[in-house]
Every structure is written in C-alpha cells, then in structure tokens.
mmCIF file of C-alpha atoms and ligand atoms in Angstrom:
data_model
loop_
_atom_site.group_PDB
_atom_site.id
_atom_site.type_symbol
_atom_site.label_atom_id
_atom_site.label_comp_id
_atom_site.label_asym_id
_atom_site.label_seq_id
_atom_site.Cartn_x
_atom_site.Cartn_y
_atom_site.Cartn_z
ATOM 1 C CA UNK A 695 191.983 104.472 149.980
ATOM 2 C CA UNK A 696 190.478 100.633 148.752
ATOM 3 C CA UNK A 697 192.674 99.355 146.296
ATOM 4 C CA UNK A 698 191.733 96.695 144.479
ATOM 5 C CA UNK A 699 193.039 94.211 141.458
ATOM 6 C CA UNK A 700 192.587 90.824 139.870
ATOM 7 C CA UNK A 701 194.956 88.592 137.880
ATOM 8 C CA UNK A 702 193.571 85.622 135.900
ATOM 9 C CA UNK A 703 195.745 82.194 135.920
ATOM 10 C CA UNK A 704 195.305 81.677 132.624
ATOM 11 C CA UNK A 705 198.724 80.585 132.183
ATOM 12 C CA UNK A 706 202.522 81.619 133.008
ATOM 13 C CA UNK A 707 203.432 84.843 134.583
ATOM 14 C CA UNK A 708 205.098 87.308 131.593
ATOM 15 C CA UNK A 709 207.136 90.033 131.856
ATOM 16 C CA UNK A 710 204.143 92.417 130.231
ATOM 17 C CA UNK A 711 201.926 91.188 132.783
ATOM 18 C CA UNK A 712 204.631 92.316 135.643
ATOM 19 C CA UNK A 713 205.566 95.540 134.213
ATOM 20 C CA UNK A 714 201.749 96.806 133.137
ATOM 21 C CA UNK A 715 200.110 95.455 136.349
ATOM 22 C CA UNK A 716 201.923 93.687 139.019
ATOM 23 C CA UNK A 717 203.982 96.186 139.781
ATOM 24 C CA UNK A 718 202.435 99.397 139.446
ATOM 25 C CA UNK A 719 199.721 97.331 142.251
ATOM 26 C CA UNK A 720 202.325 96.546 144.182
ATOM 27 C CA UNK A 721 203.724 100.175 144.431
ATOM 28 C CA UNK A 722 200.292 101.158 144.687
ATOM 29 C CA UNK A 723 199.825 98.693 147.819
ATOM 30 C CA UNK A 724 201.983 100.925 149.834
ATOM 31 C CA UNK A 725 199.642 103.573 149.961
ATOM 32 C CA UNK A 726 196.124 102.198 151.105
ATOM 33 C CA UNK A 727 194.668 99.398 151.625
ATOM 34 C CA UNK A 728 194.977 96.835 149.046
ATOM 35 C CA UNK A 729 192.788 93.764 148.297
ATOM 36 C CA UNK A 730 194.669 91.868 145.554
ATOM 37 C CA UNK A 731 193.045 88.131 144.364
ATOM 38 C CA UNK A 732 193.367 85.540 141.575
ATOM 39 C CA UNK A 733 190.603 85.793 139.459
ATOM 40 C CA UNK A 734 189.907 81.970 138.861
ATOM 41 C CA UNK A 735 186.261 82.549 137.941
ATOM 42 C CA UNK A 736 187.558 84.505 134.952
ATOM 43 C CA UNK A 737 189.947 82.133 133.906
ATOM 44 C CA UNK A 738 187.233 79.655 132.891
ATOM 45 C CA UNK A 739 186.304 81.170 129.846
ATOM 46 C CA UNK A 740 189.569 79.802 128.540
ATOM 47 C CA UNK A 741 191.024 77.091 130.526
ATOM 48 C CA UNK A 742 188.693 74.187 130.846
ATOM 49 C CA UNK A 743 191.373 71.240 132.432
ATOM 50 C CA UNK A 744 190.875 71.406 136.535
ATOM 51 C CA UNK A 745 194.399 70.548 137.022
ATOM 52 C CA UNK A 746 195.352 73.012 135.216
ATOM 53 C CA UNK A 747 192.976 75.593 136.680
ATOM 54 C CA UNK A 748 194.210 74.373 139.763
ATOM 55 C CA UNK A 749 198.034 74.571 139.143
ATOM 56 C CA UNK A 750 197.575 77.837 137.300
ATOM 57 C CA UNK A 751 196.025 79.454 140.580
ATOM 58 C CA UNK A 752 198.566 77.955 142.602
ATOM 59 C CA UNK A 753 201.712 79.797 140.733
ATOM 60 C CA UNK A 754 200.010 82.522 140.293
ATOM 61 C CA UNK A 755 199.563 83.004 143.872
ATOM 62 C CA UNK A 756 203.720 82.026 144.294
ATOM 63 C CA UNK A 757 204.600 84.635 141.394
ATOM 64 C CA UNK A 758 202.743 87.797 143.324
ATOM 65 C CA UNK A 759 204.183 86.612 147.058
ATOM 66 C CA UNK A 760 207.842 85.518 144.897
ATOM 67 C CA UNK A 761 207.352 89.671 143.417
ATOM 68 C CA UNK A 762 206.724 91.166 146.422
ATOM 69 C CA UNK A 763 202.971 90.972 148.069
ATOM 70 C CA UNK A 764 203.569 91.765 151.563
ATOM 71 C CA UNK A 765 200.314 89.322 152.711
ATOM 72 C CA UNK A 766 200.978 91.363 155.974
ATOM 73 C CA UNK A 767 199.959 94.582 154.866
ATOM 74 C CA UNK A 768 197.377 92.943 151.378
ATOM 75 C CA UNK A 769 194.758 91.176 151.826
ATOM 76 C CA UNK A 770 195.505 88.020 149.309
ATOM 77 C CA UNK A 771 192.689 85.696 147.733
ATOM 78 C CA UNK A 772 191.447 83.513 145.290
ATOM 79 C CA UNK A 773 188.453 84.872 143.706
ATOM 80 C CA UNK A 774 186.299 81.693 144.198
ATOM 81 C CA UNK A 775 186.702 82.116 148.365
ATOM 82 C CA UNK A 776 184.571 84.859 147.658
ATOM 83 C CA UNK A 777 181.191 83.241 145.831
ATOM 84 C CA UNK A 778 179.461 86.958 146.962
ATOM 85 C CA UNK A 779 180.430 88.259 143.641
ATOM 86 C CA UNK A 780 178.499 85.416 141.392
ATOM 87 C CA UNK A 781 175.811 86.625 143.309
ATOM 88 C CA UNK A 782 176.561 90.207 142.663
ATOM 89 C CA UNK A 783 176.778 89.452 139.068
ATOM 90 C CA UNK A 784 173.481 88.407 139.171
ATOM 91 C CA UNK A 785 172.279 91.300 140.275
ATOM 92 C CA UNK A 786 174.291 93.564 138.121
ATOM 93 C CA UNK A 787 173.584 92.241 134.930
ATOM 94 C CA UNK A 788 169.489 93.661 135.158
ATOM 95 C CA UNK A 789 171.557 97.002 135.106
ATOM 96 C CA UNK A 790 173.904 95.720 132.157
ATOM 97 C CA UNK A 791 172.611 97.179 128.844
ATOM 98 C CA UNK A 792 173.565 94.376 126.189
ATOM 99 C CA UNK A 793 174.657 96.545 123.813
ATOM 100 C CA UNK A 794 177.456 97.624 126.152
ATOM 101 C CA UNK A 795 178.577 94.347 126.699
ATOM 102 C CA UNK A 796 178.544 93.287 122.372
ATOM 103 C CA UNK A 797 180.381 96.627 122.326
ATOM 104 C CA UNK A 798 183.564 94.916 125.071
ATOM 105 C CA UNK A 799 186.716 93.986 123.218
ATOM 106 C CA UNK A 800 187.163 90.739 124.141
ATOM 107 C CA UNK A 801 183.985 89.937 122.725
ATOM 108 C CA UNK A 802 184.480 91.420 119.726
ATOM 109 C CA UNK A 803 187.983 90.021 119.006
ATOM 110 C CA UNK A 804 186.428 86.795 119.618
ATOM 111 C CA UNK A 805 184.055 87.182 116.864
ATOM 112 C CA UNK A 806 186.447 88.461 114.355
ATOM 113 C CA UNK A 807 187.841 86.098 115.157
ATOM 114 C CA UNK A 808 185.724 83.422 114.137
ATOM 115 C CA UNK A 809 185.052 82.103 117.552
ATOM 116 C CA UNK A 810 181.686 81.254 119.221
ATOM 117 C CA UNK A 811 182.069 83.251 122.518
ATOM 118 C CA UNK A 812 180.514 81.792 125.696
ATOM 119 C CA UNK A 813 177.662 83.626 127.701
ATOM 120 C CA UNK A 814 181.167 83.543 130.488
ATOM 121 C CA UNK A 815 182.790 85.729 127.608
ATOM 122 C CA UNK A 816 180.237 87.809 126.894
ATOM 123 C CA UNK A 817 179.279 88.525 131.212
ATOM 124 C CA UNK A 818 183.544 88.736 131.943
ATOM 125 C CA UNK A 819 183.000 92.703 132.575
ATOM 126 C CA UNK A 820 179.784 92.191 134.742
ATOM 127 C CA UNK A 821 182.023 90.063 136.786
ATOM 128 C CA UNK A 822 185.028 91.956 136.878
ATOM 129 C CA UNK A 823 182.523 94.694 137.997
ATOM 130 C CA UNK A 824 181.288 92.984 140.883
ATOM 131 C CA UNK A 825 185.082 92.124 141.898
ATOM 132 C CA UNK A 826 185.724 95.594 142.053
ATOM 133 C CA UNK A 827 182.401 96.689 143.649
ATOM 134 C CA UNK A 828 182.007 93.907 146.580
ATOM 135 C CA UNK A 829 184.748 95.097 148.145
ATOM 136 C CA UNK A 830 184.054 98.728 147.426
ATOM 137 C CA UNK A 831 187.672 99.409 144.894
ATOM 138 C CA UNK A 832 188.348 102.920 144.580
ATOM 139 C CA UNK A 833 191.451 102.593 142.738
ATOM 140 C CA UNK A 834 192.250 99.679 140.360
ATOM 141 C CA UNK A 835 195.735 99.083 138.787
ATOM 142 C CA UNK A 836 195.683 97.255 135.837
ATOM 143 C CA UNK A 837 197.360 97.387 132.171
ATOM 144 C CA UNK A 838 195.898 99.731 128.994
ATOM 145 C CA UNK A 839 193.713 96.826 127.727
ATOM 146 C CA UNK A 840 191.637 96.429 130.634
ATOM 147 C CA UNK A 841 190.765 100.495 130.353
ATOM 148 C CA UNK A 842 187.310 99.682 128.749
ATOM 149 C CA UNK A 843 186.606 97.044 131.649
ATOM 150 C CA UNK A 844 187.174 99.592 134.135
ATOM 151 C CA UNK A 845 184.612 102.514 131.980
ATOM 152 C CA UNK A 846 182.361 99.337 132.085
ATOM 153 C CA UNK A 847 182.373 99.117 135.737
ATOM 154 C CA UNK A 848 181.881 102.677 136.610
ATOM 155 C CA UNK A 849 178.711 102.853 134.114
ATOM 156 C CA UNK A 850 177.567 99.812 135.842
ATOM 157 C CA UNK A 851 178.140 101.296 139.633
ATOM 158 C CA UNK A 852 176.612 104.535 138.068
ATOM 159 C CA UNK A 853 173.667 102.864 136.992
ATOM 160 C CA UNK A 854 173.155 100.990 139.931
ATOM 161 C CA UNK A 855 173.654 104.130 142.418
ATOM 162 C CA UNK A 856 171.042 106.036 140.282
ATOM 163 C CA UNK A 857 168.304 103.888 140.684
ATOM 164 C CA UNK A 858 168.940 102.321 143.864
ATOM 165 C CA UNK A 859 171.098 104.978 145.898
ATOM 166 C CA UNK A 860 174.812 105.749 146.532
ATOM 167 C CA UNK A 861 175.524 102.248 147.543
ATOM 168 C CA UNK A 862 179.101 102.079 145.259
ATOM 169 C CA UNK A 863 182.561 103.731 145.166
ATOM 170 C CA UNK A 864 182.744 104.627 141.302
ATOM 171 C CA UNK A 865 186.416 103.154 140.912
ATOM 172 C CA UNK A 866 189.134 104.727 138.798
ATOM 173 C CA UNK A 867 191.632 102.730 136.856
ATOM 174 C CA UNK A 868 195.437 103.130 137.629
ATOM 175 C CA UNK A 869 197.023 102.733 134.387
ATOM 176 C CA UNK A 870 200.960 103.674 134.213
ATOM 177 C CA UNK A 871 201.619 105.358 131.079
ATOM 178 C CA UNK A 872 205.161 104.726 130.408
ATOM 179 C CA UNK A 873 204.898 100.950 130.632
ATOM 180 C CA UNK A 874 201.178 101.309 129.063
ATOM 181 C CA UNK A 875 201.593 98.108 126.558
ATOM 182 C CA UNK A 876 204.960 95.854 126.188
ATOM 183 C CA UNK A 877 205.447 94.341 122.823
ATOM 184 C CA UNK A 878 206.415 90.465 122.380
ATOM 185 C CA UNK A 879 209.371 88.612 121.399
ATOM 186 C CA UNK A 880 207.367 88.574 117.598
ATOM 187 C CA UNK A 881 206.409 92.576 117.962
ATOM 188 C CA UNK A 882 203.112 92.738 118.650
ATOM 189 C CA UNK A 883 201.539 93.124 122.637
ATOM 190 C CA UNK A 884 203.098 90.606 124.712
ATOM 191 C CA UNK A 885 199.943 88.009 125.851
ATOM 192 C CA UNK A 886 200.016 84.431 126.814
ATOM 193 C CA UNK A 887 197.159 84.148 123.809
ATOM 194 C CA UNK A 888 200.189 85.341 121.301
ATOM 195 C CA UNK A 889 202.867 82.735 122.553
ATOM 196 C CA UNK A 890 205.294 85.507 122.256
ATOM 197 C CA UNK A 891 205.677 86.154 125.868
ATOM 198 C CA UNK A 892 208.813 85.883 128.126
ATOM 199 C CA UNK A 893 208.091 84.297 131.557
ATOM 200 C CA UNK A 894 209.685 85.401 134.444
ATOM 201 C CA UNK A 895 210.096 82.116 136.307
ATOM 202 C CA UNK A 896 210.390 80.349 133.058
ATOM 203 C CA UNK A 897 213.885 78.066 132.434
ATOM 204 C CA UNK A 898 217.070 79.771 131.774
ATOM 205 C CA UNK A 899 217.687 78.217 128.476
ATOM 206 C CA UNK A 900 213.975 78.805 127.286
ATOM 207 C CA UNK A 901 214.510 82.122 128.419
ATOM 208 C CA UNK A 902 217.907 83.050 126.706
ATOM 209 C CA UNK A 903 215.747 81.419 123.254
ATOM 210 C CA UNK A 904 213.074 83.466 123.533
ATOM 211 C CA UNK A 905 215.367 86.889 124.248
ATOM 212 C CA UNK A 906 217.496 85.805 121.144
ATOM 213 C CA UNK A 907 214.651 85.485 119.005
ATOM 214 C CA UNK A 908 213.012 88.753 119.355
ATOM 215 C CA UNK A 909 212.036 90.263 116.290
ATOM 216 C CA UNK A 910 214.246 93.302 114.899
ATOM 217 C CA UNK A 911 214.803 94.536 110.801
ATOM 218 C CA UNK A 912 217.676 93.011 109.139
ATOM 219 C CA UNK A 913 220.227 95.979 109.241
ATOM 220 C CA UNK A 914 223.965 94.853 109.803
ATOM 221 C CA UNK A 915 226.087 94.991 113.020
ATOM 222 C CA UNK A 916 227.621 98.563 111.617
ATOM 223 C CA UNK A 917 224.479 100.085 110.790
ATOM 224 C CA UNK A 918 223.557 103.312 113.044
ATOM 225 C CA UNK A 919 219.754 101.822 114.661
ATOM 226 C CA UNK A 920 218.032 104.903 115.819
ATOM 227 C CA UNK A 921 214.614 103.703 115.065
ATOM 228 C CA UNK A 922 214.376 103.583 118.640
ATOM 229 C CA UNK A 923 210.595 103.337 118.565
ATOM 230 C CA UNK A 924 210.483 100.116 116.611
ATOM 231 C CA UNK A 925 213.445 98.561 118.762
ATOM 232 C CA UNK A 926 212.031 95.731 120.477
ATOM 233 C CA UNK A 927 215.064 94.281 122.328
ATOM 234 C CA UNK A 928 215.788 98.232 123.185
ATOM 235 C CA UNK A 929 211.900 98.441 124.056
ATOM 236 C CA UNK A 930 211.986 95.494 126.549
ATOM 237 C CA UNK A 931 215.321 96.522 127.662
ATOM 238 C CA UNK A 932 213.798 99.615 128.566
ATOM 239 C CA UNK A 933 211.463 98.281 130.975
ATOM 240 C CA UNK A 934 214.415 96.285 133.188
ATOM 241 C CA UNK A 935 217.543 98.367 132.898
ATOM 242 C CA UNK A 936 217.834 101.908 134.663
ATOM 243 C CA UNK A 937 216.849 104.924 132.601
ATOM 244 C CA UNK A 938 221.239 105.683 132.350
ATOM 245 C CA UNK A 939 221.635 102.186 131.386
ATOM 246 C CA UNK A 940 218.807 102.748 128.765
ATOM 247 C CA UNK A 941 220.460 105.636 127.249
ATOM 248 C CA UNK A 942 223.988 104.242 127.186
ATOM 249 C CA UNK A 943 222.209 101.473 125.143
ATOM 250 C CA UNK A 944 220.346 103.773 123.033
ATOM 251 C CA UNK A 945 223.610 105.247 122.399
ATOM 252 C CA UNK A 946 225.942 101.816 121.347
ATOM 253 C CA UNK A 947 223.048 101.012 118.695
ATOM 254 C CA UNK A 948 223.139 104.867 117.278
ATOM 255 C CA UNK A 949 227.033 104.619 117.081
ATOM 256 C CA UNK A 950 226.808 101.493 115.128
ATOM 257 C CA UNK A 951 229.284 98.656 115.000
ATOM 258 C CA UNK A 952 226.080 96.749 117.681
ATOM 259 C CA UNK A 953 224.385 94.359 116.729
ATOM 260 C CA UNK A 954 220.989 93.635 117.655
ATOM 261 C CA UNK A 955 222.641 90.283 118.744
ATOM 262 C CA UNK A 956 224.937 92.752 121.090
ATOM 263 C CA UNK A 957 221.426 94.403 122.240
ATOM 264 C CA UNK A 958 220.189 91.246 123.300
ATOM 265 C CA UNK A 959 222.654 89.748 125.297
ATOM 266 C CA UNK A 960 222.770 92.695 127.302
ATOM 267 C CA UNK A 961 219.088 92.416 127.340
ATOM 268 C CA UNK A 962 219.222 88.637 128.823
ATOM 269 C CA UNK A 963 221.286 89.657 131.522
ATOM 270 C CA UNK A 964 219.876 92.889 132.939
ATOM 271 C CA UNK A 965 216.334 90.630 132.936
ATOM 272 C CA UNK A 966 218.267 87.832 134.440
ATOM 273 C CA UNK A 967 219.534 90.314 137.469
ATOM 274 C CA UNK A 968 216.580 91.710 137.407
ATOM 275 C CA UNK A 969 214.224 88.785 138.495
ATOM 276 C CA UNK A 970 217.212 86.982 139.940
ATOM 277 C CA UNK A 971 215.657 87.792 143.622
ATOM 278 C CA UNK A 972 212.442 87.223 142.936
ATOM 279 C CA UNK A 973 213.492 83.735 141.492
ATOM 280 C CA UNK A 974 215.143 83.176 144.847
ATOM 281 C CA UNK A 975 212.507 83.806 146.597
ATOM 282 C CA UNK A 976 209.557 81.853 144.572
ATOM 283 C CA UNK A 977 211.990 78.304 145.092
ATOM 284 C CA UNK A 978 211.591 79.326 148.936
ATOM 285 C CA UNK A 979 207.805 79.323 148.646
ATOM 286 C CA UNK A 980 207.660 76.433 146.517
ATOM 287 C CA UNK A 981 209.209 74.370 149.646
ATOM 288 C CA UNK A 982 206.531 75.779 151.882
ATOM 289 C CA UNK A 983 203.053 75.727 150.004
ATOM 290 C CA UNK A 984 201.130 75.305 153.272
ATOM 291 C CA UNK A 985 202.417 78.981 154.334
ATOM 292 C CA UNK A 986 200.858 80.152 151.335
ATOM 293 C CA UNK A 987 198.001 78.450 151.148
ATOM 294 C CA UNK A 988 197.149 79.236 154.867
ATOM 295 C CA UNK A 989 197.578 83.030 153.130
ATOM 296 C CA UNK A 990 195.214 82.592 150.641
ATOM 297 C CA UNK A 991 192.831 81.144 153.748
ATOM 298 C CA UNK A 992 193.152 84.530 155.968
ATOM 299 C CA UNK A 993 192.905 86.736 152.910
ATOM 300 C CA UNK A 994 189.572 85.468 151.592
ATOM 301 C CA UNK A 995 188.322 85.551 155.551
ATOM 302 C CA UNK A 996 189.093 89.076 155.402
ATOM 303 C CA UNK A 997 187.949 89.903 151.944
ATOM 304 C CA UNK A 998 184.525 87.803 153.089
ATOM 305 C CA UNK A 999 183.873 90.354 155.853
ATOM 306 C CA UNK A 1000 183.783 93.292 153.441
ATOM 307 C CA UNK A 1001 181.715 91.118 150.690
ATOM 308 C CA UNK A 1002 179.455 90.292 153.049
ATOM 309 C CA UNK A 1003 178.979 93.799 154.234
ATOM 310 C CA UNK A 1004 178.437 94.934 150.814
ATOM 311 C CA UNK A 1005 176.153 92.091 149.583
ATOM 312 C CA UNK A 1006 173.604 93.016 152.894
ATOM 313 C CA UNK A 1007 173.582 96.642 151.423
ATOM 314 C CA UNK A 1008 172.893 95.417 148.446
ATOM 315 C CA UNK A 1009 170.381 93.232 149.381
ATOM 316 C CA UNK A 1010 168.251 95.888 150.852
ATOM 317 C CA UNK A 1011 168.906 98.304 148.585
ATOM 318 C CA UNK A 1012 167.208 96.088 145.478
ATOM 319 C CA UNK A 1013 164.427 95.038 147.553
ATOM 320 C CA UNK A 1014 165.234 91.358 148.153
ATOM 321 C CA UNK A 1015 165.693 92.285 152.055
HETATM 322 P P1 LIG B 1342 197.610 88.154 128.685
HETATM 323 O O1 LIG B 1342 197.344 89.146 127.582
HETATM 324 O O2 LIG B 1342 198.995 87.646 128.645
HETATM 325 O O3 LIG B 1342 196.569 87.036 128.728
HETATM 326 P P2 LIG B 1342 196.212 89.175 130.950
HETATM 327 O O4 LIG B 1342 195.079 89.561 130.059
HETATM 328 O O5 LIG B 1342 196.028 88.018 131.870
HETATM 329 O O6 LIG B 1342 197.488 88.949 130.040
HETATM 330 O O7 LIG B 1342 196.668 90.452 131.770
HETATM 331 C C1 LIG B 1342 197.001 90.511 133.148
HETATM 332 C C2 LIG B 1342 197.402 91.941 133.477
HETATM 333 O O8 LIG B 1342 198.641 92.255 132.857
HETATM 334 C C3 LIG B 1342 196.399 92.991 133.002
HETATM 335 O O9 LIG B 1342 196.296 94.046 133.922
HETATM 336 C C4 LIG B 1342 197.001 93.468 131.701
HETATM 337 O O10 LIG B 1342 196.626 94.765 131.372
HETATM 338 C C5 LIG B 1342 198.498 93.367 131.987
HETATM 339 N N1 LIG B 1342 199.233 93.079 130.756
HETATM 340 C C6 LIG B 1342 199.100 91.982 129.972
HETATM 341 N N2 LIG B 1342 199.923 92.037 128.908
HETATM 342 C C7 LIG B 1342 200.594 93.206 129.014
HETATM 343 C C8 LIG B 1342 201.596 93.855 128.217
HETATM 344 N N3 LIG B 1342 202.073 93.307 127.114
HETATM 345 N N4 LIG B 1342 202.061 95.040 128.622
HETATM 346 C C9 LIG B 1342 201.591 95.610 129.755
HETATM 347 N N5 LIG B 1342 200.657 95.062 130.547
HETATM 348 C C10 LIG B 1342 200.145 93.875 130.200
HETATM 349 N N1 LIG B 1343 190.277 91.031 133.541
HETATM 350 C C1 LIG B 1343 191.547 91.197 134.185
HETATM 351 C C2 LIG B 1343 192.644 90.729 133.225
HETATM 352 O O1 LIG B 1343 192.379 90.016 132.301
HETATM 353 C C3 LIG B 1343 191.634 90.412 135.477
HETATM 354 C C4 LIG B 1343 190.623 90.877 136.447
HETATM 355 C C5 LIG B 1343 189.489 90.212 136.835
HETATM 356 C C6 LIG B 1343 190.615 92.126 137.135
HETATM 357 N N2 LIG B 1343 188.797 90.937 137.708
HETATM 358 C C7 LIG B 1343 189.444 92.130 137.925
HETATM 359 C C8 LIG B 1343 191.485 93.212 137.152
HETATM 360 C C9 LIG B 1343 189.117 93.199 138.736
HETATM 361 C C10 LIG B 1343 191.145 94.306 137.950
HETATM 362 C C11 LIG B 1343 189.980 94.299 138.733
HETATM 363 O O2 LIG B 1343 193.746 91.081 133.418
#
C-alpha cells in the first residue's frame, strides 16, 4: 500500500497539526510504503518572504524527523525536488471543472472574507491532486479540513481515468475520528491563521502563557464542570494524557473544588512530558542539518523515480508522446 501526505511550512508546528495529521501518518507509515514531503509549492499562496519560505521548510523537515519519521523506512522530500507535479497540474486542470474549484473552502473563506484570492489559491486542490497522483497515493492521512481536497482529487483521477484510461490509484483519505479537529487556546480550530495555536517546539515560558490562557466560562474553583464537551483545557488534555488519566481528570472537575487553573497546570505538564523526547531529539538535529538535508536529497531521488514513471504514462496517455 502507497501512502502518501503533504505538510505546508506555512509557519510553526502546532499541536492540532501533530495530533490530526502527523501522527496518524506516522502510525500509518508502519504499514506500507510511505512517501511523506513538505509541500513548499503550497505554501506560497501565503508566505511571500524567501527566508522565511526557506526557514519554514527547514523546521518543518526537523519537526517530522524530531516526531518520529524513520527516513529509513519513508521516503522524505520537499515538494519543489519534485517539479513533475507543476507539470501534472498542468495537465490536470483541462480535467478541472471551475465550478468545482469556486465550490473549495479555502476559496470560499477567502472571499467571505474579503480577500482577493490568487489563481495559486484558487488551483491549491489541482496541485494537491497531482501530489497525490504522481506518486500513485492510495491512502492519504490528513486532518477533517482537508476531506474536500481529498473528494477533489478522486473526481479529478476519476475524470482523468475515464477519458484517458486507468492510469490513477483513486486515493482514499485517512482521517482519525477521535482527534478529527482540536480547538485553540481561544476555542475555535486550532490553525496558525487563528494565532491560537500551541507549538510544540515553541519556548517553555510562551508555552506555559499560551496553556494558561485557554479559554474556559467563568464558573468558580468549587463549581462541579461537567460540560465536558465545551472543556477546552480538558479537550486538549485529552489528546496528550492517557485515556485513565483523562477520566481521573474528568472526574476532579465533576467533584468540584478544581479549578480550571488546576486543569491547566496539569495540562502544561502532561504536554511538557509528552513532547519532552521529541524536544530532545529536534536540538540533536538542529546540530547536524547536513544529515538532514542529505535526507531530504535521497528522498526526492527516490520520489523522482516514481514521478517520472508516472509523468511518461501520462504523457502517452494524453497524446503528447
Ligand atoms: P493550519 O490550520 O494551522 O494552517 P494546516 O492547514 O497547515 O494547519 O494543516 C496541516 C495538517 O494538520 C492538515 O492535515 C490538517 O488537517 C491538520 N490540522 C490542522 N489543524 C488541525 C487541528 N486543529 N486539529 C486537527 N488537525 C489539524
Ligand atoms: N493541503 C494540505 C494542508 O494544508 C497540505 C498538502 C499539500 C497535502 N499537498 C498534499 C496533504 C497532498 C495531503 C496530500 O494541510
């Protein structure tokens, strides 16, 4: 089984984007063969300083070896290594129907709100399509909000099958259910375009801010909370501490006499433990950037044999071979 994902460096790694993507992929990575990149391409439709496009690709690619990418076993890359999916695009978008596209969410958020989207904006799914396809992705992990992406690309490799021939795997998104969506320090989804987010390699004392300053109602220490639902320290705890330790938790705030300021301390330091390795780890690979850029090298070899292969089907299959 091809699995395949992309992460844009559009800014610092959050806890959302670890929980709803990174790793449910890298679970997934254990059982096929997974081609994993950094989707730098996409990140242009909002970051528009090279150094920062630069240094935004670079962590990115420390965050998923500091998290666990075994580049042994995944083959690791930066999207622009492999320029066969521009080219894809290309093709792909004669098989786009506009309407499809005006109908994306992205788009449409960025006209309510206000915004003048870019043709980048409006062709992101074509591309994200052609990630998937050039290297033939059966299974894609991502988070709930890139679920309409994914429908995109399979009526795209649909359309393209019918009237050229089976050429592409129709992929299937991998979307964990339990972690579907994790809300932000101010309640709503947790996204680097919300500054609500809490980084995992961020600073300690930025880190202990943003946990203490997650949103709850204004009930007193010795009120019973068993709103559990609306709980957003208990929410995010959730997603770091073991389902017992959940409970227990769940328990303190329905006994009262804890505080939401109790809830989040205990929330700080089961994150803390949590990522503690993986901070370890990332201040190892920080010391030894050529290791990781000679990974990024292999990986988009490897993932340039596959596009390659793809791109001469293609090719012939359209009639420009
Ligand atoms: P952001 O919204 O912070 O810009 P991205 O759009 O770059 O995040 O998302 C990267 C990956 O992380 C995607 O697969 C996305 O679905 C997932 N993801 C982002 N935010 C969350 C969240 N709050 N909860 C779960 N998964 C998320
Ligand atoms: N659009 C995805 C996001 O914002 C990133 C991405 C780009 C991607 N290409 C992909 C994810 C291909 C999965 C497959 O998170």
């Amino acid at each position: 089984m091809r699995i395949l994902s992309g992460i844009k460096p559009s800014g610092k790694l959050h806890i959302g984007n670890y929980f709803g993507m990174m790793r449910p992929a890298l679970e997934l990575a254990q059982k096929g063969e997974a081609y994993y990149f950094i989707a730098d391409y996409h990140a242009m439709t909002t970051v528009t300083d090279p150094a920062k496009l630069r240094s935004n690709s670079l962590d990115i690619a420390l965050d998923f070896l500091a998290c666990g990418l075994d580049p042994s076993k995944t083959v690791f890359y930066r999207q622009s290594d492999v320029p066969q999916v521009t080219e894809l695009t290309s093709i792909l978008l004669n098989l786009t129907p506009v309407p499809m596209l005006e109908n994306a969410h992205a788009y449409k958020d960025a006209i309510a709100q206000g915004h003048k989207p870019n043709g980048g904006l409006f062709t992101y799914p074509v591309l994200m399509s052609a990630d998937i396809l050039i290297v033939q992705g059966e299974r894609v992990p991502v988070g709930k909000d890139q679920k309409q992406h994914l429908e995109i690309a399979r009526d795209i490799a649909g359309a393209f099958n019918r009237q050229y021939g089976e050429v592409f795997v129709i992929p299937e998104a991998d979307i964990q259910p339990d972690v579907a969506t994790l809300p932000g320090i101010d309640g709503r989804k947790m996204s680097k375009s919300y500054n609500n987010t809490i980084e995992i390699f961020g600073d300690e004392k930025a880190t202990r801010k943003k946990v203490m300053s997650v949103v709850t109602d204004s009930q007193p220490v010795e009120a019973p909370k068993t709103d559990f639902d609306k709980n957003i320290p208990l929410q995010l705890y959730k997603a770091v501490a073991t389902p017992e330790k959940a409970r227990e938790l769940q328990a303190k705030l329905a006994a009262g006499g804890f505080g939401y300021g109790d809830a989040k301390k205990e929330l700080l330091a089961t994150l803390t433990d949590y990522f503690a390795p993986f901070r370890k780890k990332r201040e190892e690979l920080v010391k030894n950037l050529d290791y990781v850029q000679e990974i990024l090298r292999k990986g988009a070899e490897r993932a340039n044999v596959v596009a390659t292969e793809t791109m001469e089907r293609v090719r012939l299959a359209v009639g420009l071979r």
